[in-house]
């Protein structure tokens, strides 16, 4: 291993990981098809691709969660078998998952030594870990209080613990799966600084993401995956976001949203002094007030978990609140028997929930059953007093699937058998075609492939241009900036301020999302 | 898209499970020095070899259809109703009270009211755990189990008290009137010239059970309530989003479930005993769990599974008779093995079979 010569790191460095001809099938689905890739030591290597392109499968093979059907793995030029994650760790691979694998009620130190304790008594391990953590913190800006409980840490800090865990296990190769999904822009910047620091120390980093901006910002080399195949690997300096998007989707993609100025009409929604205290007596919404008019998109920006979910739930009718909400000039019940999804829908509010798999759809239900979900009381779906008109629902579903380009257009397929984008289109078709006065949309394009994003954005804008009010919650700042007519930023259950999307930028919004108000603005 | 064809899911896998269960049971029989093939022969002959055997088999199957459907309806709402035993017992009280209160002129008049009595009593017994689950969050598994004991105690209390027939020493009611007599299979088939065993307890209730199976199928897949029950069962969070009330669905599903369990009394109390006795449910409430599990909570599968368990029950009794070395506990072991393989160990067979089908599909492609 004499590759650590400073001069030749870029070009002549040996490979840290080399995959040759990796294939993996899940039943009839070929998740990875003959994938070969060579990741050079001491570089940051990006892997992008749409959802379902096979990125996660490939990394799971590398980390020993799945066994490849065919192909070979070389670590530092040596052929290596990785039957389980223990073997991966032994080979110097560390993985930071999208959903952290931390014990919530353990301290940072306890989490770091979990599984690599030096003996039956913890004292020695803890002392050793404390020393290591201190030096790592100095070296890489990885500061975390070693005695803090995980549940008390912010998401950004929890992620640092995951990285520390990997480094403590002497990982030379660090794989990060969608690491910035839960971070504020400032936290993401900090993460990138850490990653650059690690790279300078000769560590190899594989970054899996669907965000083109991050790829451009931090990677040295980028590999594009599409439908289970590694379609191309290029030097980041020699490509552009447009070029990468095209490689991902296989056709030209419009990255910017084409949109005309809004034409706001009468006030549709008026929210005053809305407060939510959850079951744990934690205040989730602290006096929220805003209003919105027909024909405009109000974007709600914020890091997830700052009250946006509760706001959608209150308006959608399944979270009790105090305060007042007026829809089309009439107040709606915020507690009690008339505060449920049914009565909200009757008032012209449609709701595309943030998590389509947990709320918007019943995954085991067929498409046609999902197409009436929430509207199953509508008399037009009943054959008579007793029976539902299943055949008519199927016919209607077929038409809606066609209009929303849901593929495959088969009403009898279970929701779980559709891709994320097509699942989202089913929910959108259901909610938009009810012709609502107010559409609530949470994370309209989370986990949706680029091609479908374009389609979904177009549909939402069309609805706006028909004169409907659209309340859009999204953690994607790009989406907020390009879609909204007005932007509200939420932090810790409060509105931090309102901005005009044409007169603000990601940096300013990012600061508000982190709770920083440099102008002392009050909402 | 599906991993394997539907027929394999519905028939092939239960069939393989069954074969495995018989092999395991065969080994047990072998271990006590008996010939397993003989045992199987006696069980099949005893349950299907005569009209008397068939009559008993279908009589037991009737019970299992009722309790299996009861478990299945609740399970579609992801409620594990373990209380079929108690609900059936209280259903017996309901039926008996109706049948004792009036001197019924004809069974066609008595039956609808007896059904109502049994169903309402069973539903009422399920309503309390349902309420506690929906409003107080007490786990339904725990409460329904507890209510089985309370039901048994209640039945004993009533049969030693106000419902007791003073003419006997036994804890039982007096006999229902002749106008409450349900036609037996022997009586129903005689006009068609079919000679059916006079002693077999099979009666009109079997047809009622089949009708209930059909109605449950309509309920679950063709009504709005069934739609909401399934939605709630699959995903409570999504149901909340859709405005489906968890309280309402929990209570309604349990009421229907309890009513179905209660209707077991029509078969046993009205159709066979013609009086209310203690412990008439004889574990059918618990067998219903296995039946629903094996029938995959689908009414058609439940009818098939109930027939199988009817055969096992009747065949088991025959086995006791024919093979003196086999004890009652031994028969229970064999039945338990079948429950184990068809219910609990489902995935042991399912996963390899799925892989096989995927491989076959790939080769064909």
XYZ file of C-alpha atoms in Angstrom, chain A residues 116-326:
211
model
C -16.675 -3.167 19.119
C -16.329 -3.209 22.898
C -12.885 -4.390 23.977
C -14.128 -6.588 26.778
C -16.997 -7.436 29.076
C -16.484 -4.259 31.091
C -17.181 -1.021 29.298
C -14.889 1.318 31.211
C -11.750 0.773 29.132
C -13.596 0.952 25.835
C -15.311 4.161 26.834
C -12.049 5.777 27.858
C -10.387 4.750 24.641
C -13.337 5.948 22.561
C -13.351 9.267 24.361
C -9.705 9.854 23.432
C -10.250 8.829 19.839
C -13.297 11.045 19.534
C -11.404 14.041 20.852
C -8.654 13.642 18.304
C -11.094 12.973 15.458
C -13.058 16.067 16.414
C -9.923 18.155 16.189
C -8.809 16.668 12.938
C -12.061 16.788 10.968
C -14.302 19.400 12.635
C -16.395 16.496 13.867
C -17.441 18.071 17.129
C -20.028 16.222 19.194
C -20.501 16.073 22.943
C -19.480 12.467 23.728
C -21.816 12.287 26.730
C -24.939 13.637 25.044
C -27.862 11.303 24.471
C -28.599 10.701 20.799
C -32.232 11.747 21.209
C -31.085 15.177 22.398
C -28.903 15.778 19.342
C -29.903 17.558 16.168
C -30.086 15.514 13.003
C -26.852 17.017 11.745
C -25.038 15.949 14.902
C -26.526 12.483 14.778
C -25.081 12.155 11.314
C -21.681 13.128 12.665
C -21.994 10.320 15.195
C -22.574 7.897 12.337
C -19.432 9.153 10.629
C -17.498 8.902 13.903
C -18.735 5.350 14.331
C -17.325 4.452 10.937
C -14.020 6.209 11.613
C -13.717 4.557 15.032
C -13.956 1.240 13.224
C -11.040 2.428 11.119
C -12.984 2.832 7.916
C -10.860 3.880 4.975
C -13.788 3.936 2.611
C -16.887 5.860 3.666
C -20.206 5.421 1.893
C -22.891 8.050 2.499
C -26.429 7.416 1.295
C -28.381 10.633 0.597
C -26.632 12.378 3.494
C -28.105 15.849 3.023
C -31.776 14.909 2.839
C -32.365 15.892 6.465
C -29.886 18.766 6.781
C -30.209 22.517 6.534
C -28.032 24.122 3.861
C -25.602 25.273 6.566
C -25.367 21.779 8.032
C -24.844 20.369 4.559
C -22.002 22.826 3.990
C -20.426 21.710 7.242
C -20.768 18.084 6.211
C -19.027 18.827 2.939
C -16.182 20.476 4.815
C -15.843 17.328 6.911
C -15.842 15.171 3.799
C -13.156 17.297 2.150
C -11.080 17.005 5.301
C -11.427 13.230 5.235
C -10.441 13.171 1.594
C -7.335 15.201 2.303
C -6.344 12.550 4.838
C -6.497 9.969 2.086
C -9.916 8.474 2.845
C -12.112 7.453 -0.015
C -15.701 8.645 -0.040
C -18.654 7.395 -2.040
C -21.581 9.807 -2.051
C -24.960 8.565 -3.177
C -27.393 11.325 -3.962
C -30.027 12.472 -6.369
C -29.091 16.124 -5.967
C -27.127 17.298 -8.960
C -25.913 20.400 -7.172
C -24.102 18.355 -4.525
C -22.466 16.194 -7.118
C -21.165 19.252 -8.904
C -20.011 20.854 -5.673
C -18.054 18.146 -3.974
C -17.265 15.091 -6.085
C -14.190 14.396 -8.197
C -15.758 11.714 -10.333
C -19.368 10.819 -10.880
C -21.031 7.624 -12.032
C -24.542 7.635 -13.392
C -26.899 4.720 -12.900
C -30.018 4.112 -14.882
C -32.326 1.106 -14.660
C -29.799 -1.049 -12.894
C -26.929 -0.241 -15.220
C -23.928 1.980 -14.747
C -24.361 4.075 -17.866
C -21.359 6.338 -17.574
C -18.556 7.542 -15.328
C -17.181 11.022 -15.927
C -14.917 13.581 -14.278
C -17.136 16.061 -12.483
C -15.159 18.967 -13.882
C -16.005 17.851 -17.382
C -19.776 17.672 -17.017
C -22.759 19.887 -16.191
C -26.038 19.405 -14.294
C -27.996 19.357 -17.539
C -25.687 16.736 -18.978
C -25.967 14.556 -15.851
C -29.766 14.857 -15.756
C -29.930 13.746 -19.336
C -27.688 10.762 -18.602
C -29.886 9.834 -15.633
C -33.206 9.993 -17.401
C -32.114 9.118 -20.911
C -33.659 12.171 -22.500
C -33.484 15.945 -22.263
C -34.993 17.234 -19.024
C -36.248 20.664 -18.127
C -34.554 21.435 -14.815
C -36.143 24.847 -14.344
C -39.884 25.220 -14.013
C -41.492 27.367 -16.692
C -44.023 29.487 -14.955
C -45.926 32.675 -15.507
C -46.524 35.203 -12.709
C -49.389 34.339 -10.376
C -52.742 35.970 -10.682
C -54.089 35.892 -7.120
C -57.826 36.182 -6.559
C -59.963 36.186 -3.416
C -58.708 34.942 -0.083
C -59.214 31.186 0.234
C -57.445 30.360 3.474
C -56.967 32.412 6.590
C -55.049 30.901 9.473
C -54.909 32.782 12.761
C -52.973 31.985 15.907
C -52.807 28.260 15.200
C -51.299 26.221 18.033
C -50.682 22.525 18.361
C -49.521 20.727 21.472
C -48.825 17.064 20.838
C -49.349 14.037 23.077
C -45.958 14.498 24.703
C -46.997 18.043 25.663
C -44.507 19.476 23.184
C -45.598 22.627 21.399
C -45.381 21.819 17.682
C -47.040 24.941 16.302
C -46.605 28.182 18.167
C -49.100 30.724 16.997
C -49.021 30.429 13.233
C -50.880 33.033 11.186
C -50.984 33.491 7.436
C -53.455 33.750 4.612
C -53.456 32.725 1.003
C -55.448 33.546 -2.061
C -56.853 31.692 -5.014
C -54.451 31.234 -7.894
C -51.224 31.239 -5.926
C -48.746 28.710 -4.634
C -47.589 29.331 -1.089
C -44.399 27.437 -0.430
C -43.535 26.437 3.124
C -39.809 25.952 3.520
C -38.070 24.430 6.493
C -36.056 21.496 7.696
C -38.426 18.616 8.299
C -39.739 18.407 11.837
C -40.281 22.109 12.404
C -44.058 22.034 12.437
C -44.849 21.724 8.742
C -46.223 18.213 9.207
C -48.528 19.375 12.003
C -49.724 22.303 9.885
C -50.725 19.943 7.082
C -52.359 17.563 9.554
C -54.420 20.331 11.134
C -55.609 21.592 7.764
C -56.161 18.010 6.593
C -58.350 17.341 9.600
C -56.475 14.819 11.691
C -54.657 16.864 14.267
C -56.414 18.879 16.920
C -55.410 22.504 17.297
C -56.476 25.786 18.791
C -56.811 29.069 16.955
C -58.903 29.727 13.892
C -58.881 28.572 10.294
C -61.237 30.088 7.736
